[in-house]
Coordinates of N, CA and C in Angstrom, one line a residue:
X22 N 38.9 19.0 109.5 CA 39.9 18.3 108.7 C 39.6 18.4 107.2
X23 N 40.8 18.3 106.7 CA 40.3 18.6 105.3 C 40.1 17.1 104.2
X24 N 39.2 16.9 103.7 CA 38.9 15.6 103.1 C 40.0 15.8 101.8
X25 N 40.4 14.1 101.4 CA 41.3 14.1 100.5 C 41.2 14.8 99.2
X26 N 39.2 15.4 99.4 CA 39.1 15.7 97.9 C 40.0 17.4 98.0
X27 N 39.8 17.9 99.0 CA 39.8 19.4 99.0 C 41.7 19.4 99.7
X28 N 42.4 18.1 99.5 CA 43.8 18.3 99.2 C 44.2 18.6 98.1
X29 N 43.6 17.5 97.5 CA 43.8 17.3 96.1 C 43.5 19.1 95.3
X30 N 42.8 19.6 95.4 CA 42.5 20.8 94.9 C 43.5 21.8 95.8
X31 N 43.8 21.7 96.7 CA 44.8 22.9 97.4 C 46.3 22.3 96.4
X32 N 46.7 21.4 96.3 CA 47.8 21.2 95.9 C 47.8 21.7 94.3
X33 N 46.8 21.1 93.8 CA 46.2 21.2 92.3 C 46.3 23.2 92.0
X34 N 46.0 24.1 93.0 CA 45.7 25.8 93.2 C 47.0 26.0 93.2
X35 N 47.8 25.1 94.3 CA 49.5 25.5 94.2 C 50.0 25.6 92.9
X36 N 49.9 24.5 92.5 CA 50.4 23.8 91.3 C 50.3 25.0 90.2
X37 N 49.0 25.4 90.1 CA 48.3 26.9 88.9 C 49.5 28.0 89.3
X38 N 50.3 28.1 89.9 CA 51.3 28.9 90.5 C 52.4 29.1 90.0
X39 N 53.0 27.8 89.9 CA 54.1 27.5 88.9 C 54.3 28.2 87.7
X40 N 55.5 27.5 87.1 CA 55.7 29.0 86.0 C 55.3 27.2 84.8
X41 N 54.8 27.6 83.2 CA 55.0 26.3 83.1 C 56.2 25.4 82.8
X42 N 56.0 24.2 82.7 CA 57.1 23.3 83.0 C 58.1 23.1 83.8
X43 N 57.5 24.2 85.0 CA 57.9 23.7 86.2 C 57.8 22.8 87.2
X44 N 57.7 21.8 88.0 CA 57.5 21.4 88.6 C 57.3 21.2 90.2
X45 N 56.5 21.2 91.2 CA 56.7 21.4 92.5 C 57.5 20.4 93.0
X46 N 58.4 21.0 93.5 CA 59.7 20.5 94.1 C 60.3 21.2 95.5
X47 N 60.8 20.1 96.3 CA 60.8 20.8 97.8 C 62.5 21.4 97.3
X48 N 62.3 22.8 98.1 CA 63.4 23.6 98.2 C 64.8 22.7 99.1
X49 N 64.6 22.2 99.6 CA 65.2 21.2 100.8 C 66.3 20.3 100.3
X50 N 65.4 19.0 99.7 CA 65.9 17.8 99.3 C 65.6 17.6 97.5
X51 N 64.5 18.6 96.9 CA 63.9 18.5 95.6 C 63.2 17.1 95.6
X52 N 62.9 16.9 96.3 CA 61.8 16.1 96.7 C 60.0 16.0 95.4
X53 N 60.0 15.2 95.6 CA 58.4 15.9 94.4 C 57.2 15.0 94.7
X54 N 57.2 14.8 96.4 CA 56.2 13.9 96.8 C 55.3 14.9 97.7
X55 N 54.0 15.3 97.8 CA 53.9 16.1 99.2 C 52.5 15.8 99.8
X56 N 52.2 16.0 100.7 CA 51.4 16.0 101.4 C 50.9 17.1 102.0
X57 N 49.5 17.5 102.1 CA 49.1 18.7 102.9 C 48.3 18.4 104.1
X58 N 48.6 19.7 105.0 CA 47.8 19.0 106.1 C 47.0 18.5 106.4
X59 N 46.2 18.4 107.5 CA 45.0 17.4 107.9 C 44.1 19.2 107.7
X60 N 44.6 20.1 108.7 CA 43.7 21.4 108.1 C 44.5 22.4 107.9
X61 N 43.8 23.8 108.0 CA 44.6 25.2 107.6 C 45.6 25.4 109.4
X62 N 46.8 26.3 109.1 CA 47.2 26.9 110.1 C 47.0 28.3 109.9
X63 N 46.9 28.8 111.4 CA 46.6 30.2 111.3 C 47.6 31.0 111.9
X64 N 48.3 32.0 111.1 CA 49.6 32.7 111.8 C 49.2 33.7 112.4
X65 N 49.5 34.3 113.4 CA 49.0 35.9 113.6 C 50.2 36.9 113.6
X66 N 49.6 37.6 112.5 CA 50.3 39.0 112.3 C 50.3 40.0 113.3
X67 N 51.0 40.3 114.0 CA 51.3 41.5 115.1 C 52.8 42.5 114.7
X68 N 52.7 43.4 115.1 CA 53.7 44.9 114.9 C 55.0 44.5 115.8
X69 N 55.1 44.1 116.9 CA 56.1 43.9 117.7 C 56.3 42.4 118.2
X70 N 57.5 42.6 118.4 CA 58.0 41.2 119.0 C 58.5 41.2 120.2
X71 N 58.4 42.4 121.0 CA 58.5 42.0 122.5 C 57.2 42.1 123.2
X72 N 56.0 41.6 122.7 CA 54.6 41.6 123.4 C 54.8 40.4 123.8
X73 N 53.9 39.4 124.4 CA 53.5 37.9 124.6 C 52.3 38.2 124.7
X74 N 51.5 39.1 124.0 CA 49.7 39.0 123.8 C 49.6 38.2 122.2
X75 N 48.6 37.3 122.8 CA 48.1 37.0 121.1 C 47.0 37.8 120.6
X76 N 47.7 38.9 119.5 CA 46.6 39.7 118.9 C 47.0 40.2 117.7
X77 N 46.4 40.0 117.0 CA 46.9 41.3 115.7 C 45.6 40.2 114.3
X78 N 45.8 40.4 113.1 CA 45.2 40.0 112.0 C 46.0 38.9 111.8
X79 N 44.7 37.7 111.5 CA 44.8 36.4 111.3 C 45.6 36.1 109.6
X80 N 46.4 35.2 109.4 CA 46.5 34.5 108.3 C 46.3 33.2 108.3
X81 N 45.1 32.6 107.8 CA 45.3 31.4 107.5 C 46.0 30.5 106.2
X82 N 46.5 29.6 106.6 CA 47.3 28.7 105.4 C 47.4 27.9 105.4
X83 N 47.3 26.8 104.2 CA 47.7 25.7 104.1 C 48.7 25.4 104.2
X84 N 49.4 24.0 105.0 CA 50.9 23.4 104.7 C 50.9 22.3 104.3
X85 N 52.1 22.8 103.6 CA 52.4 21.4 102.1 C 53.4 20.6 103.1
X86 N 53.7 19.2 103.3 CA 54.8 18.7 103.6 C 55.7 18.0 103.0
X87 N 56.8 18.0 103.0 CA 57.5 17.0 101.8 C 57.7 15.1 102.4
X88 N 56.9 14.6 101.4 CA 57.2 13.3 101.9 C 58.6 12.6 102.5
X89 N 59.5 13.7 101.8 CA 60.8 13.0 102.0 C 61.7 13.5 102.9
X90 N 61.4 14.8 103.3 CA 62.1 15.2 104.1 C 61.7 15.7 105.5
X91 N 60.3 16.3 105.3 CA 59.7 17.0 106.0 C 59.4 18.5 106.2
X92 N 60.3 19.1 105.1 CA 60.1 20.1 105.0 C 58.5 20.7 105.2
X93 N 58.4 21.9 105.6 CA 56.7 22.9 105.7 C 57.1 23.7 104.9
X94 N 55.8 23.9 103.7 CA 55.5 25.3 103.5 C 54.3 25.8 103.7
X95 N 53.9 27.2 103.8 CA 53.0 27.6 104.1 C 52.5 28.7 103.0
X96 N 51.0 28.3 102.6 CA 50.4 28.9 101.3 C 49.1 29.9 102.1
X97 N 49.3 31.1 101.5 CA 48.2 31.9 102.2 C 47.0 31.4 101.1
X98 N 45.8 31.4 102.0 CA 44.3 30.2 101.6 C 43.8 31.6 100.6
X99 N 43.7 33.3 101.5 CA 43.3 33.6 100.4 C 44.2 34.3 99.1
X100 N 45.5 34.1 98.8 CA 45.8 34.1 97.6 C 45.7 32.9 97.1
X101 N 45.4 32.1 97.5 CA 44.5 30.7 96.3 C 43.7 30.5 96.1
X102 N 42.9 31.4 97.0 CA 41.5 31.2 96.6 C 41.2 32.5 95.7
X103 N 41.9 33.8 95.9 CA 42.0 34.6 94.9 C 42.2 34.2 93.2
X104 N 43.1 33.4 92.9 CA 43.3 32.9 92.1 C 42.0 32.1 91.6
X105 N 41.3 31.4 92.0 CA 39.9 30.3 91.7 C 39.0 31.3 91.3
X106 N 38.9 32.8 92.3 CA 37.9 33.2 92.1 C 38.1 34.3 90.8
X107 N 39.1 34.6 90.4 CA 39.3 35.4 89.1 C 38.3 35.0 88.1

């Protein structure tokens, strides 16, 4: 689970994203409250869509949720963390 301090910094890495004087805003409702998850989700990348094997290369990500609506978005962990470690 991710402690509130290491929200606070994933949203804070989003935020470095923005163009400036932008502001993060839900695509949805324009919402400007969010919340991120309790931890990362992991998608898995596979070639085809008529398998039902789970296999292929992991992505993990954070999801942002909009307090207002509920919208998800999903942030790949290492282009944020790409970004820190420049």
């Amino acid at each position: 689970m991710f402690s509130k301090e290491k929200k606070k910094e994933l949203i804070q890495q989003i935020k470095e994203h923005l163009k400036p004087g932008d502001m993060l805003a839900c695509p949805m409702c324009k919402g400007k409250e969010f919340d991120v998850g309790d931890g990362f989700m992991v998608n898995i990348i596979h070639s085809g869509i008529s398998t039902t094997k789970i296999e292929g290369s992991l992505l993990p990500s954070a999801i942002v949720i909009c307090k207002q609506c509920g919208f998800i978005s999903h942030h790949a962990l290492h282009i944020l963390d790409q970004k820190r470690n420049s």
